[in-house]
Short mmCIF file of C-alpha atoms in Angstrom, two decimals:
data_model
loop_
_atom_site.label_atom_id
_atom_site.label_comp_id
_atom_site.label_asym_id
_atom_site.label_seq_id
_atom_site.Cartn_x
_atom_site.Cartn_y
_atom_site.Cartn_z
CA UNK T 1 15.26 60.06 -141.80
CA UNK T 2 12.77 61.93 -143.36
CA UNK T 3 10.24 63.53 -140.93
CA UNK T 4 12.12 66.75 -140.90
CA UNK T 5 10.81 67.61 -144.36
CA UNK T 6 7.47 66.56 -144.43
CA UNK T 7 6.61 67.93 -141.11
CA UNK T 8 8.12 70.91 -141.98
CA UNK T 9 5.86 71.24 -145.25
CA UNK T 10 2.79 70.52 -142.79
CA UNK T 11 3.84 73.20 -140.12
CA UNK T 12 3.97 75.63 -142.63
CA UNK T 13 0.75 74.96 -144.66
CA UNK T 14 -1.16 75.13 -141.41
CA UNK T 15 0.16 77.74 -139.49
CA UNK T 16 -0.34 80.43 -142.44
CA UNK T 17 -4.23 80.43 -142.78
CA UNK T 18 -7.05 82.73 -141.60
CA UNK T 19 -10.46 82.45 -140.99
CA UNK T 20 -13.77 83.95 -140.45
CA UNK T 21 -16.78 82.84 -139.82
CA UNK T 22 -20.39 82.30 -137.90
CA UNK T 23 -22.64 80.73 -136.25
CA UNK T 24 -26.04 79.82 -136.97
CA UNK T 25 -29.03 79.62 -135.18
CA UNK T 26 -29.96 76.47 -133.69
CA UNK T 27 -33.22 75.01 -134.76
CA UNK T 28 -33.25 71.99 -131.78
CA UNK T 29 -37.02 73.14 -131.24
CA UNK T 30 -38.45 72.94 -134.26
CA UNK T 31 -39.13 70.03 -136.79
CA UNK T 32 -37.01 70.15 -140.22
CA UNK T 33 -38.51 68.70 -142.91
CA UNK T 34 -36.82 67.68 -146.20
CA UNK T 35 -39.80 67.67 -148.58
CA UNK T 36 -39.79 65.56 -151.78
CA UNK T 37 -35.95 64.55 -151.37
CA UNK T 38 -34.39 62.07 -153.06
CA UNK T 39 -32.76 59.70 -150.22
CA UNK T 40 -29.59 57.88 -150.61
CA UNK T 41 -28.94 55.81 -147.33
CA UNK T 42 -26.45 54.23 -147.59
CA UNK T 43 -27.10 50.76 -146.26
CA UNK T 44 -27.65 48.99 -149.69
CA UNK T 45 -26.85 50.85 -152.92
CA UNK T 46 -30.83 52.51 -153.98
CA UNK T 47 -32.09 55.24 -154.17
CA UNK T 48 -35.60 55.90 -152.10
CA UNK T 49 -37.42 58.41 -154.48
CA UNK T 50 -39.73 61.12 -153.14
CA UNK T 51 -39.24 60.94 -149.09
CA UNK T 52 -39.65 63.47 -146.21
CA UNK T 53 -37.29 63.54 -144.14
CA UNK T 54 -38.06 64.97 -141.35
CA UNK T 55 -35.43 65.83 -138.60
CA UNK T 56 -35.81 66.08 -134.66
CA UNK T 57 -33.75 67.43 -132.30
CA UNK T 58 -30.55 66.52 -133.79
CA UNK T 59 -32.18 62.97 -134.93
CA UNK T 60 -33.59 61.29 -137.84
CA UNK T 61 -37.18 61.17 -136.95
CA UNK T 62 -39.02 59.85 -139.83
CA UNK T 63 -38.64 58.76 -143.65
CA UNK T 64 -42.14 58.41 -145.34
CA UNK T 65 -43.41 58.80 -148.63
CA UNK T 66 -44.26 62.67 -149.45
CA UNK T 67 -47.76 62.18 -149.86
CA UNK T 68 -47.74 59.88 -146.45
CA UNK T 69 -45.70 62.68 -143.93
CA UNK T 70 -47.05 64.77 -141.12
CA UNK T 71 -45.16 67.60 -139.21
CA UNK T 72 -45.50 70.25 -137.16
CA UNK T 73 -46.83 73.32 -138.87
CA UNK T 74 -43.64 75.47 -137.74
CA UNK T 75 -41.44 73.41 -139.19
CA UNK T 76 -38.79 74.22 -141.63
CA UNK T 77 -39.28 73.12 -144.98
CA UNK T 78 -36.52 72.34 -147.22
CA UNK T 79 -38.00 72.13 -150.72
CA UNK T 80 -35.90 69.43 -152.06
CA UNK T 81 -37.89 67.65 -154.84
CA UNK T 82 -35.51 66.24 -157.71
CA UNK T 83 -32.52 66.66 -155.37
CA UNK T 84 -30.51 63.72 -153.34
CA UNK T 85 -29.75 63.45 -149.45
CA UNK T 86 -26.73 61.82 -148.71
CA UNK T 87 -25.22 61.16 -145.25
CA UNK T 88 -22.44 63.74 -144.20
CA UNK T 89 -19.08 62.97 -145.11
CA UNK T 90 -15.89 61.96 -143.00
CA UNK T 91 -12.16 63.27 -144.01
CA UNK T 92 -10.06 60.71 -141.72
CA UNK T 93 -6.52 62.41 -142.60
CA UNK T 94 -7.90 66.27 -141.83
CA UNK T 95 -5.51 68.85 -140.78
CA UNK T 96 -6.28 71.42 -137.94
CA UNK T 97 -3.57 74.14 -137.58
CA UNK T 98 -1.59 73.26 -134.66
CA UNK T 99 -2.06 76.45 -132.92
CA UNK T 100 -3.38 78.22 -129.97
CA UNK T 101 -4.84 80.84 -132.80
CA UNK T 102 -8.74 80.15 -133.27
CA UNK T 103 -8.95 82.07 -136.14
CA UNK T 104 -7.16 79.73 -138.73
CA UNK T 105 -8.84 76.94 -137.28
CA UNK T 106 -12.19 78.36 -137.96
CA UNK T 107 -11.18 78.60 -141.28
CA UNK T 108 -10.75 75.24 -142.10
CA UNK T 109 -13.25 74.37 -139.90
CA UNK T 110 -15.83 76.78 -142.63
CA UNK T 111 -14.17 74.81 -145.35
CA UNK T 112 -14.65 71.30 -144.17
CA UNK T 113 -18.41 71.92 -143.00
CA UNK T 114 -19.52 73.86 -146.20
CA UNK T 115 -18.09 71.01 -148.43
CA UNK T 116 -20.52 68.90 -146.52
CA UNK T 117 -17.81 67.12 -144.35
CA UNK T 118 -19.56 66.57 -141.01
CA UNK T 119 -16.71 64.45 -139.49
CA UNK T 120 -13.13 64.69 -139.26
CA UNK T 121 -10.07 62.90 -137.53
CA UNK T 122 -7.73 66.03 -137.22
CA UNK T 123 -3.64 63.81 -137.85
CA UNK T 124 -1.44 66.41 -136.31
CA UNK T 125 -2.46 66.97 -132.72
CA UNK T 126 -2.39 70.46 -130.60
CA UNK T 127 -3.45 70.65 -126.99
CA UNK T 128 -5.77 73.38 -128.36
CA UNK T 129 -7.44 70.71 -130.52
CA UNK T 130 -9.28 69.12 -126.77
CA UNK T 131 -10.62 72.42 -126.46
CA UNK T 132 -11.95 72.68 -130.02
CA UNK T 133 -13.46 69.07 -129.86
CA UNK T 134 -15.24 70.07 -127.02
CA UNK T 135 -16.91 73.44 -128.11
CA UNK T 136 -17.60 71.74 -131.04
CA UNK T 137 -19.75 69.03 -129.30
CA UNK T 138 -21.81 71.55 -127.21
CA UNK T 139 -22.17 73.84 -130.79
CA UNK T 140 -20.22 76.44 -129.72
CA UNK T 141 -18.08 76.32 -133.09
CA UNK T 142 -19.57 75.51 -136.14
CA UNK T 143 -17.62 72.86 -137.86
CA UNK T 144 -17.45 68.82 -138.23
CA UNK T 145 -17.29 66.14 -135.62
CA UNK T 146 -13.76 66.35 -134.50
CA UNK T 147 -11.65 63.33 -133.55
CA UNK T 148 -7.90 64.37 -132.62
CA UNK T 149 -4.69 62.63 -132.73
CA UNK T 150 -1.88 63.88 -130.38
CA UNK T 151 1.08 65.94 -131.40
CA UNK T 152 3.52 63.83 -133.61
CA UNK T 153 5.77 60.90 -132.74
CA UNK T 154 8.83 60.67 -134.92
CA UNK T 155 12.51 60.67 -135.29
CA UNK T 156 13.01 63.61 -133.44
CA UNK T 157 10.42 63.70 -130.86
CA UNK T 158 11.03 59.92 -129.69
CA UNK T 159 14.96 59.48 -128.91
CA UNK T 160 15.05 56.71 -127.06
CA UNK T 161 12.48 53.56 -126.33
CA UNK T 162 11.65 54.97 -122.75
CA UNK T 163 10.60 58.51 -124.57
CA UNK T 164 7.91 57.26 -126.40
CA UNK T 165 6.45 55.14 -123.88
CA UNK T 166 5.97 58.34 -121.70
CA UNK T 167 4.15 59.94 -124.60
CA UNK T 168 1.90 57.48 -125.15
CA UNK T 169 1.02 58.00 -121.53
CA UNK T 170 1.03 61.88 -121.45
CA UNK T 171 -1.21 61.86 -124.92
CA UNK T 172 -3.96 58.75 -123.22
CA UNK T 173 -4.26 60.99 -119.82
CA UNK T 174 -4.60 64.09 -122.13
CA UNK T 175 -7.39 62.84 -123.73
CA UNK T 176 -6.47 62.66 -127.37
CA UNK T 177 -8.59 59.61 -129.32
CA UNK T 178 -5.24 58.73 -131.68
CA UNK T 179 -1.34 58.90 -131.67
CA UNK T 180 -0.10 60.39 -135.10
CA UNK T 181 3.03 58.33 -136.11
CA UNK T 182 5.15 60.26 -138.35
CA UNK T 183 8.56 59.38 -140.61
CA UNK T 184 11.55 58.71 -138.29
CA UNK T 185 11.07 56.36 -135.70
CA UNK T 186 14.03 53.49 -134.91
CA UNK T 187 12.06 49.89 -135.00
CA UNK T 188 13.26 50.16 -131.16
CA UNK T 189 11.48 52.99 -130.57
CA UNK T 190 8.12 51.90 -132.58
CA UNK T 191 8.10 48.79 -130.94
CA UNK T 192 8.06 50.74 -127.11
CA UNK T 193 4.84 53.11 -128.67
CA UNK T 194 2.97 50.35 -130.02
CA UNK T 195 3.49 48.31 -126.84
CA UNK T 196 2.78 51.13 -124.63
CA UNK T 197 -0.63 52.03 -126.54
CA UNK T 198 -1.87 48.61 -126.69
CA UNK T 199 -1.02 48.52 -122.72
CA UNK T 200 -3.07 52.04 -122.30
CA UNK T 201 -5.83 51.22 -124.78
CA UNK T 202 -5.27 54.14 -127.59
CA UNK T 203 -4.56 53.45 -131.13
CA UNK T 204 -1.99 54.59 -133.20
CA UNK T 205 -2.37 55.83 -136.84
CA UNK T 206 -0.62 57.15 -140.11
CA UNK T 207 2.55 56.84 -141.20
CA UNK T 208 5.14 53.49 -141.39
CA UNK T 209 8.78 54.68 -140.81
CA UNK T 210 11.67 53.12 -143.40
CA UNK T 211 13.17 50.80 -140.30
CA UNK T 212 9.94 49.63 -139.22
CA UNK T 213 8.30 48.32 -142.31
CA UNK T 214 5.04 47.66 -143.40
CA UNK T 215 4.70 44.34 -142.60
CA UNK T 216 5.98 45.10 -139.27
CA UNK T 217 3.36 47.64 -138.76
CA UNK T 218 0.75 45.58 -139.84
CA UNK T 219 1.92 42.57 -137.13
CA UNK T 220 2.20 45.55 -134.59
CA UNK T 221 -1.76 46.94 -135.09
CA UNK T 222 -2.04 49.86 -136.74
CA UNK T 223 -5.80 51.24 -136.44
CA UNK T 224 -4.97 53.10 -140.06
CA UNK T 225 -1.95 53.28 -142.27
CA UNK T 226 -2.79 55.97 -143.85
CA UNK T 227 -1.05 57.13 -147.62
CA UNK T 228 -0.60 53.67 -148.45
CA UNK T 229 2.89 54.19 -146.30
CA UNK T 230 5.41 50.91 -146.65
CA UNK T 231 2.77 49.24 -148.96
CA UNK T 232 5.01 49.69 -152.33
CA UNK T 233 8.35 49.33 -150.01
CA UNK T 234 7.12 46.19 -148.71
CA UNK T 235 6.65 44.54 -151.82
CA UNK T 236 10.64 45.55 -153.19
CA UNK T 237 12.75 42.97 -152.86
CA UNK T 238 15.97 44.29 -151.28
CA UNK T 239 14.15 47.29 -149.71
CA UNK T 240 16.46 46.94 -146.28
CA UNK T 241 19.79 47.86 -148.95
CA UNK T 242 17.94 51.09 -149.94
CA UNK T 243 18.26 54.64 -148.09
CA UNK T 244 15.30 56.63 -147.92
CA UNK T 245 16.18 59.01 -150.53
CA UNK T 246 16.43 56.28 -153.25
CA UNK T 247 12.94 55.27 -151.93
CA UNK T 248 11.81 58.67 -152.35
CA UNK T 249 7.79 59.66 -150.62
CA UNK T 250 5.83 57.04 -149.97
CA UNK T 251 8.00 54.84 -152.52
CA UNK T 252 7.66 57.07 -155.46
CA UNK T 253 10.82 56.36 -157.03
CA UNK T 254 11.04 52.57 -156.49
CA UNK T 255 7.30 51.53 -157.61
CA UNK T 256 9.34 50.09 -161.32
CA UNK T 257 10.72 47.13 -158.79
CA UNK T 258 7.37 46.34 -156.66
CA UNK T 259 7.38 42.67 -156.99
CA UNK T 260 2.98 42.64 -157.82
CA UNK T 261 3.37 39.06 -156.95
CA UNK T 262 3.51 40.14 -153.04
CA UNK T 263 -0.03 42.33 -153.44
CA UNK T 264 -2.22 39.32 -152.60
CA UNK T 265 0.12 38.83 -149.24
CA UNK T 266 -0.43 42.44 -148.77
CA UNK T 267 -4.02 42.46 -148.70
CA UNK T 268 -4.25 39.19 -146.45
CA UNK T 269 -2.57 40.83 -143.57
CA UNK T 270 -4.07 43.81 -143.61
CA UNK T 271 -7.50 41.84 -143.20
CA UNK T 272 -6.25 39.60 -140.84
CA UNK T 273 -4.99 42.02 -138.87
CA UNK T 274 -7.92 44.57 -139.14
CA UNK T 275 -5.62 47.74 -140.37
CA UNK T 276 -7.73 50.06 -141.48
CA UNK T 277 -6.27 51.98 -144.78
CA UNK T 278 -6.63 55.65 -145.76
CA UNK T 279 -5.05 56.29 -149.58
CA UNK T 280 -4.84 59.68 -149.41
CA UNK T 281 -4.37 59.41 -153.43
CA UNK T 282 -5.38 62.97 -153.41
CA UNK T 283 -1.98 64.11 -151.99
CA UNK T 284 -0.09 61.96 -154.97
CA UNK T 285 -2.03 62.40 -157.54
CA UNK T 286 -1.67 66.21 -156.92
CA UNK T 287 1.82 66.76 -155.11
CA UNK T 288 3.25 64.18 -156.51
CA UNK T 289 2.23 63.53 -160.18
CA UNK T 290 3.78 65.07 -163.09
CA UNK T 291 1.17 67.80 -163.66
CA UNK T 292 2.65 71.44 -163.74
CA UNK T 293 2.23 73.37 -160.42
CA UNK T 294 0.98 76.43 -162.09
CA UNK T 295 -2.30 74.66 -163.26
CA UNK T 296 -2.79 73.61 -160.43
CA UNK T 297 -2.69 76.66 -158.63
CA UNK T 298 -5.31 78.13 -160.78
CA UNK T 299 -8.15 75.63 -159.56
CA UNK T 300 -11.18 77.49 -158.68
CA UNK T 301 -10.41 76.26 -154.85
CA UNK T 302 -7.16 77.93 -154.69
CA UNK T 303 -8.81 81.43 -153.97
CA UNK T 304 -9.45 79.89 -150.76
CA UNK T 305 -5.92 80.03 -149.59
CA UNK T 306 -3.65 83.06 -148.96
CA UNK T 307 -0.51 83.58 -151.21
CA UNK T 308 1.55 82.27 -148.92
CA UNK T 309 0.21 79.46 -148.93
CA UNK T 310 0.28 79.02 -152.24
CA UNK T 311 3.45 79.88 -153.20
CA UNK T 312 4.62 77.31 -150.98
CA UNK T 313 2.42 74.70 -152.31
CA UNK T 314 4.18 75.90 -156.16
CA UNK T 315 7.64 76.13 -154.72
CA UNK T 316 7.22 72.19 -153.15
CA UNK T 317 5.84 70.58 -156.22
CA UNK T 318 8.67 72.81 -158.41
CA UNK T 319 11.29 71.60 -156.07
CA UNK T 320 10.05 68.14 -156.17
CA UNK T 321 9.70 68.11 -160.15
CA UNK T 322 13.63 69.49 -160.01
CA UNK T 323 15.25 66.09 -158.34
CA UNK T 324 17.13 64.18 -160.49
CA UNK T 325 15.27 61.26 -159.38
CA UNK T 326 12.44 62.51 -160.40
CA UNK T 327 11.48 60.61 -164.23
CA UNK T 328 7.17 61.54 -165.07
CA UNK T 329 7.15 58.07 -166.52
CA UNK T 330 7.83 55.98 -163.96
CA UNK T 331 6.01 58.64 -161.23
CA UNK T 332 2.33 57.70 -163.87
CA UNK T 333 3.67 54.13 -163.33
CA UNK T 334 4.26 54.75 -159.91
CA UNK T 335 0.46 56.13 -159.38
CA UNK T 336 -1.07 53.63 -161.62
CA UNK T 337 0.39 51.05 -159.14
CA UNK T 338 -1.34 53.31 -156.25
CA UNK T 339 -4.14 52.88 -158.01
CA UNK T 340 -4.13 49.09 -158.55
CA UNK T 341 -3.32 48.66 -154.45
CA UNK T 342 -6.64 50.79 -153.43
CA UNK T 343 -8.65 49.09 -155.99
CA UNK T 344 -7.34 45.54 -154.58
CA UNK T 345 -7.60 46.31 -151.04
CA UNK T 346 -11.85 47.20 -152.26
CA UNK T 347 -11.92 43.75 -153.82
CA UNK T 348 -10.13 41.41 -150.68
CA UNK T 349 -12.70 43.10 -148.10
CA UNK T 350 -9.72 45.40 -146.14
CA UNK T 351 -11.05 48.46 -144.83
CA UNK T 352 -11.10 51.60 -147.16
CA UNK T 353 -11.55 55.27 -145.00
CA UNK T 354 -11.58 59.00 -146.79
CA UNK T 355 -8.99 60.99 -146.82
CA UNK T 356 -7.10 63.60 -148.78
CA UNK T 357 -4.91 65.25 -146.59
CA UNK T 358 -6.01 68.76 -146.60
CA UNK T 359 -5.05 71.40 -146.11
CA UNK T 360 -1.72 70.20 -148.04
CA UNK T 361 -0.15 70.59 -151.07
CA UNK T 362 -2.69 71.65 -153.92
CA UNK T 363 -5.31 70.11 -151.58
CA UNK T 364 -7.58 72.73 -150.35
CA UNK T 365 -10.03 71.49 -146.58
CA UNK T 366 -12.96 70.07 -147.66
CA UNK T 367 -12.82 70.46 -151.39
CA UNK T 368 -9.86 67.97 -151.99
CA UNK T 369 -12.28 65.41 -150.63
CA UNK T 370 -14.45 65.66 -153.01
CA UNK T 371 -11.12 64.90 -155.86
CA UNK T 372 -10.51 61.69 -153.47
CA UNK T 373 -13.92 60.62 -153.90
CA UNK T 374 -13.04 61.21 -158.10
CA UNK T 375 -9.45 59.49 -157.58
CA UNK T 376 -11.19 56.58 -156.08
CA UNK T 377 -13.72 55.81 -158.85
CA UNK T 378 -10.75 56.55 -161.42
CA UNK T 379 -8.91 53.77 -159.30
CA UNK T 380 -12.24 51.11 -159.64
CA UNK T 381 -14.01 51.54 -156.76
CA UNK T 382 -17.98 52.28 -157.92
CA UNK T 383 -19.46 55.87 -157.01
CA UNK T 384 -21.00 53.77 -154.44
CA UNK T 385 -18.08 52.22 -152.68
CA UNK T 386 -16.03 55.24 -153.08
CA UNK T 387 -19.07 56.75 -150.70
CA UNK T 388 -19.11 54.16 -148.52
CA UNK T 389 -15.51 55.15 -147.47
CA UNK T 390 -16.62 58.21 -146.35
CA UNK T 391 -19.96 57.88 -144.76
CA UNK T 392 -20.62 53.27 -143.32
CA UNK T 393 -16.70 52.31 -143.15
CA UNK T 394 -16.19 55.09 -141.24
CA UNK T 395 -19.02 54.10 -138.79
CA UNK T 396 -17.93 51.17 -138.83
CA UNK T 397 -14.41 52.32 -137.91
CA UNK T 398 -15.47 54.66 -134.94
CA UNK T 399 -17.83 52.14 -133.59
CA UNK T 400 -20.50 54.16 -134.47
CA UNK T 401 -24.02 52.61 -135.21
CA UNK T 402 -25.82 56.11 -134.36
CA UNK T 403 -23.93 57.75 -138.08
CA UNK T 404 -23.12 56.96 -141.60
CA UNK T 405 -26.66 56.13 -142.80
CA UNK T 406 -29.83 57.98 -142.95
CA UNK T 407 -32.27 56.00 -140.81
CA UNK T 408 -34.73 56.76 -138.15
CA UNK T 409 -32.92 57.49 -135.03
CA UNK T 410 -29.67 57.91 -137.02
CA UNK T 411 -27.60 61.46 -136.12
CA UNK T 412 -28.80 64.14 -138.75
CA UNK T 413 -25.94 64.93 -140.55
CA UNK T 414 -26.66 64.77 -144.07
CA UNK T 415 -26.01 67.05 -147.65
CA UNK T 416 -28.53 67.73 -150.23
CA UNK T 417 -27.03 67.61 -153.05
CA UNK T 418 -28.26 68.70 -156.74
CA UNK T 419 -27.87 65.66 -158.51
CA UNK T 420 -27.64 61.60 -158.05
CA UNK T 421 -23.79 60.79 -157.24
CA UNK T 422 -24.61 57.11 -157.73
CA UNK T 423 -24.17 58.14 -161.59
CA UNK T 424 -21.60 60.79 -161.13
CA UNK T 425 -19.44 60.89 -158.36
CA UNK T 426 -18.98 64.87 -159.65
CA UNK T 427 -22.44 65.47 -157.94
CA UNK T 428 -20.75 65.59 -154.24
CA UNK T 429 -19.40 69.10 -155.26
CA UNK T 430 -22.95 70.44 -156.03
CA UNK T 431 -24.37 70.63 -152.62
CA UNK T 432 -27.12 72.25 -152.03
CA UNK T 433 -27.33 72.58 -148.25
CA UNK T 434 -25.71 71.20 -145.53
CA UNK T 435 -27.12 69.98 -142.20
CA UNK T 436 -24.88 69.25 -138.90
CA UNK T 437 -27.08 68.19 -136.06
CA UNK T 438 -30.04 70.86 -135.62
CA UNK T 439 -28.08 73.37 -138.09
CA UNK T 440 -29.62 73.89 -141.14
CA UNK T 441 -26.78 75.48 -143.90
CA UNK T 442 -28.52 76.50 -147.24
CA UNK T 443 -26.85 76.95 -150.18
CA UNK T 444 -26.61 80.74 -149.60
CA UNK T 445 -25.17 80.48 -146.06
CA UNK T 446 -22.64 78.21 -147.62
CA UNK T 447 -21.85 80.68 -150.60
CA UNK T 448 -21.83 83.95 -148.08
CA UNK T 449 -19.40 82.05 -145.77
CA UNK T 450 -16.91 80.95 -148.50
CA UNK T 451 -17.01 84.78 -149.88
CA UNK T 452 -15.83 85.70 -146.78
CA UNK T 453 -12.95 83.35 -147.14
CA UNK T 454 -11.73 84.65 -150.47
CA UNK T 455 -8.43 85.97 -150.51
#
């Protein structure tokens, strides 16, 4: 089993961060105009040149031309002429410290909201977590959207069939919105979980476990699979012969005997079945790729975590780079083929969600969703479609008509951003301001707040 590690790795990113932040004043009463903006919205790919936007109580209240708008004369103006409006962005594998301790979570919190992430589905579950969703909804915190799994079910939390099926209870009456499935689980013990949920109505997410299989998974209705877990396994002839340590994470080590053949069968049932898939290509391409630890850990981002931190993050890459398994060949083979599986789950219509896993290893909160966005375009997804992951699927996903476009009546979360990402995907990282709700964060706000997260 192999839960033990990787849950360990999480435990220990999380629990070792800080934070410090603010709030801001809320601006519910008064009118806040975008003047001159640039509006992406995200329901066809174009670009609506020279809008107001102009923002009510927490709602999109009108896009007009600039010369065509009227507001109220205490509004506030956002001079935004030359610069794009995007809607916020979603990270659906976030990580909340799993901790009674507000003051890491406020820290990644800061980081998500000033990277212009307005929504997040937090994968390793805390009681604390239904107390932060809340506080967050009534503005009390500032921060994104917060949709919470429960605490993890894996090898060693779910013994025996009967286990599970009480968690799944415990988690639905607790009021979590996912179960996290982690490495571990006995196809026994899956099977009891999945039944259970689909008996309680709550949906189950993440990882597939060695004895359970993808296409098991799929047939058992995953909401999200999230890493592309099982997908390279499940296309290995012989998998069932092979221990997980041959396998190595997420099938790193195997990817040379992925019969490519199976890919189209792949994609099928994960349409026909509705799974949902989050690539998380940010965690390989940085934890997992060849690339030396030490340039890594010298990204600009990297002042954002403590040294602790960090020197695990070096120490887990180093140790990972030291297996004998471990050949960089076949691990830029192995990631090519990740590549090729997100690309070809864009082109047979299965259901693409952002998410980088961060905080995690050499993936900072908030700003390693801005690499996913790169890692997807590198992969063949369009800037556009690597945008749509982040902004309609996932409105799509949460049932949400009321987000992931700006339209009039539309929930005002939305980014300014410098330049058109359309044409560079790059331009995500430029943002400009940031506004969640009623809460207007200018670019100064957003550089004061990250100074105060400097280590």
């Amino acid at each position: 089993m192999r839960p033990l590690p990787y849950l360990l790795v999480v435990l220990l990113l999380l629990t070792s961060l800080v934070a410090d932040s603010q709030n801001l004043t809320d601006l519910k009463d008064r009118e806040i105009v975008f003047r001159g903006v640039n509006v992406i919205p995200m329901d066809q790919e174009r670009v609506l040149t020279n809008q107001n936007v102009v923002v009510r109580n927490g709602k999109i209240a009108a896009i007009t031309p600039a010369a065509q708008t009227t507001y109220k004369q205490d509004a506030l103006v956002v001079e935004a002429r030359g610069k794009y409006l995007i809607p916020g962005l979603a990270e659906m594998h976030a990580h909340v410290p799993p901790v009674d301790d507000m003051d890491p979570i406020k820290e990644v919190l800061t980081l998500f909201i000033t990277n212009g992430v307005t929504t997040i589905r937090g994968m390793l579950g805390h009681p604390r977590h239904l107390d932060v969703r809340e506080r967050l909804k009534k503005g009390e915190l500032l921060g994104p959207h917060l949709y919470s799994t429960g605490p993890s079910f894996n090898g060693y939390s779910v013994k025996i069939p009967s286990q599970g099926a009480e968690m799944v209870r415990a988690q639905k009456q607790a009021g979590y919105d996912y179960l996290k499935l982690h490495p571990g689980l006995t196809r026994q013990n899956f099977e009891s979980v999945a039944k259970t949920a689909k008996e309680v109505g709550i949906p189950f997410v993440g990882h597939v476990s060695h004895e359970v299989g993808v296409w098991r998974a799929i047939d058992a209705g995953y909401s999200s699979i999230d890493h592309l877990d099982g997908f390279i396994e499940g296309m290995v002839p012989g998998i069932e012969s092979m221990n997980e340590q041959q396998i190595g994470l997420f099938g790193m080590y195997i990817a040379d005997k992925a019969d490519r053949s199976q890919m189209p069968k792949l994609m099928q049932a994960l349409k026909d079945k509705k799974v949902w898939v989050v690539p998380t290509q940010a965690l390989a391409e940085r934890w997992l790729s060849p690339i030396a630890p030490e340039e890594l850990n010298n990204a600009p981002e990297m002042v954002y975590m403590n040294a602790q931190t960090r020197n695990n993050w070096v120490k887990t890459k180093q140790d990972l780079q030291a297996n004998p398994s471990y050949n960089k060949a076949k691990i830029n083979d192995y990631l090519k083929l990740r590549r090729d599986l997100i690309k070809a789950c864009q082109q047979n219509g299965v259901g693409l969600l952002l998410g980088s896993d961060g905080p995690q290893v050499f993936n900072v909160p908030g700003f390693s969703v801005h690499h996913e966005l790169q890692y997807l375009v590198d992969s063949g997804l369009t800037p556009y479609q690597a945008l749509q992951t982040g902004t309609v699927n996932v409105a799509q996903y949460l049932g949400r008509s009321d987000m992931g476009t700006i339209a009039v009546g539309k929930e005002a979360d939305l980014v300014l951003l410098e330049g058109n990402p359309l044409q560079d995907i790059g331009q995500t990282r430029r943002i400009e301001g940031v506004l969640l709700d009623s809460r207007w964060l200018p670019k100064d706000f957003i550089q004061n707040e990250l100074k105060k997260l400097a280590k």
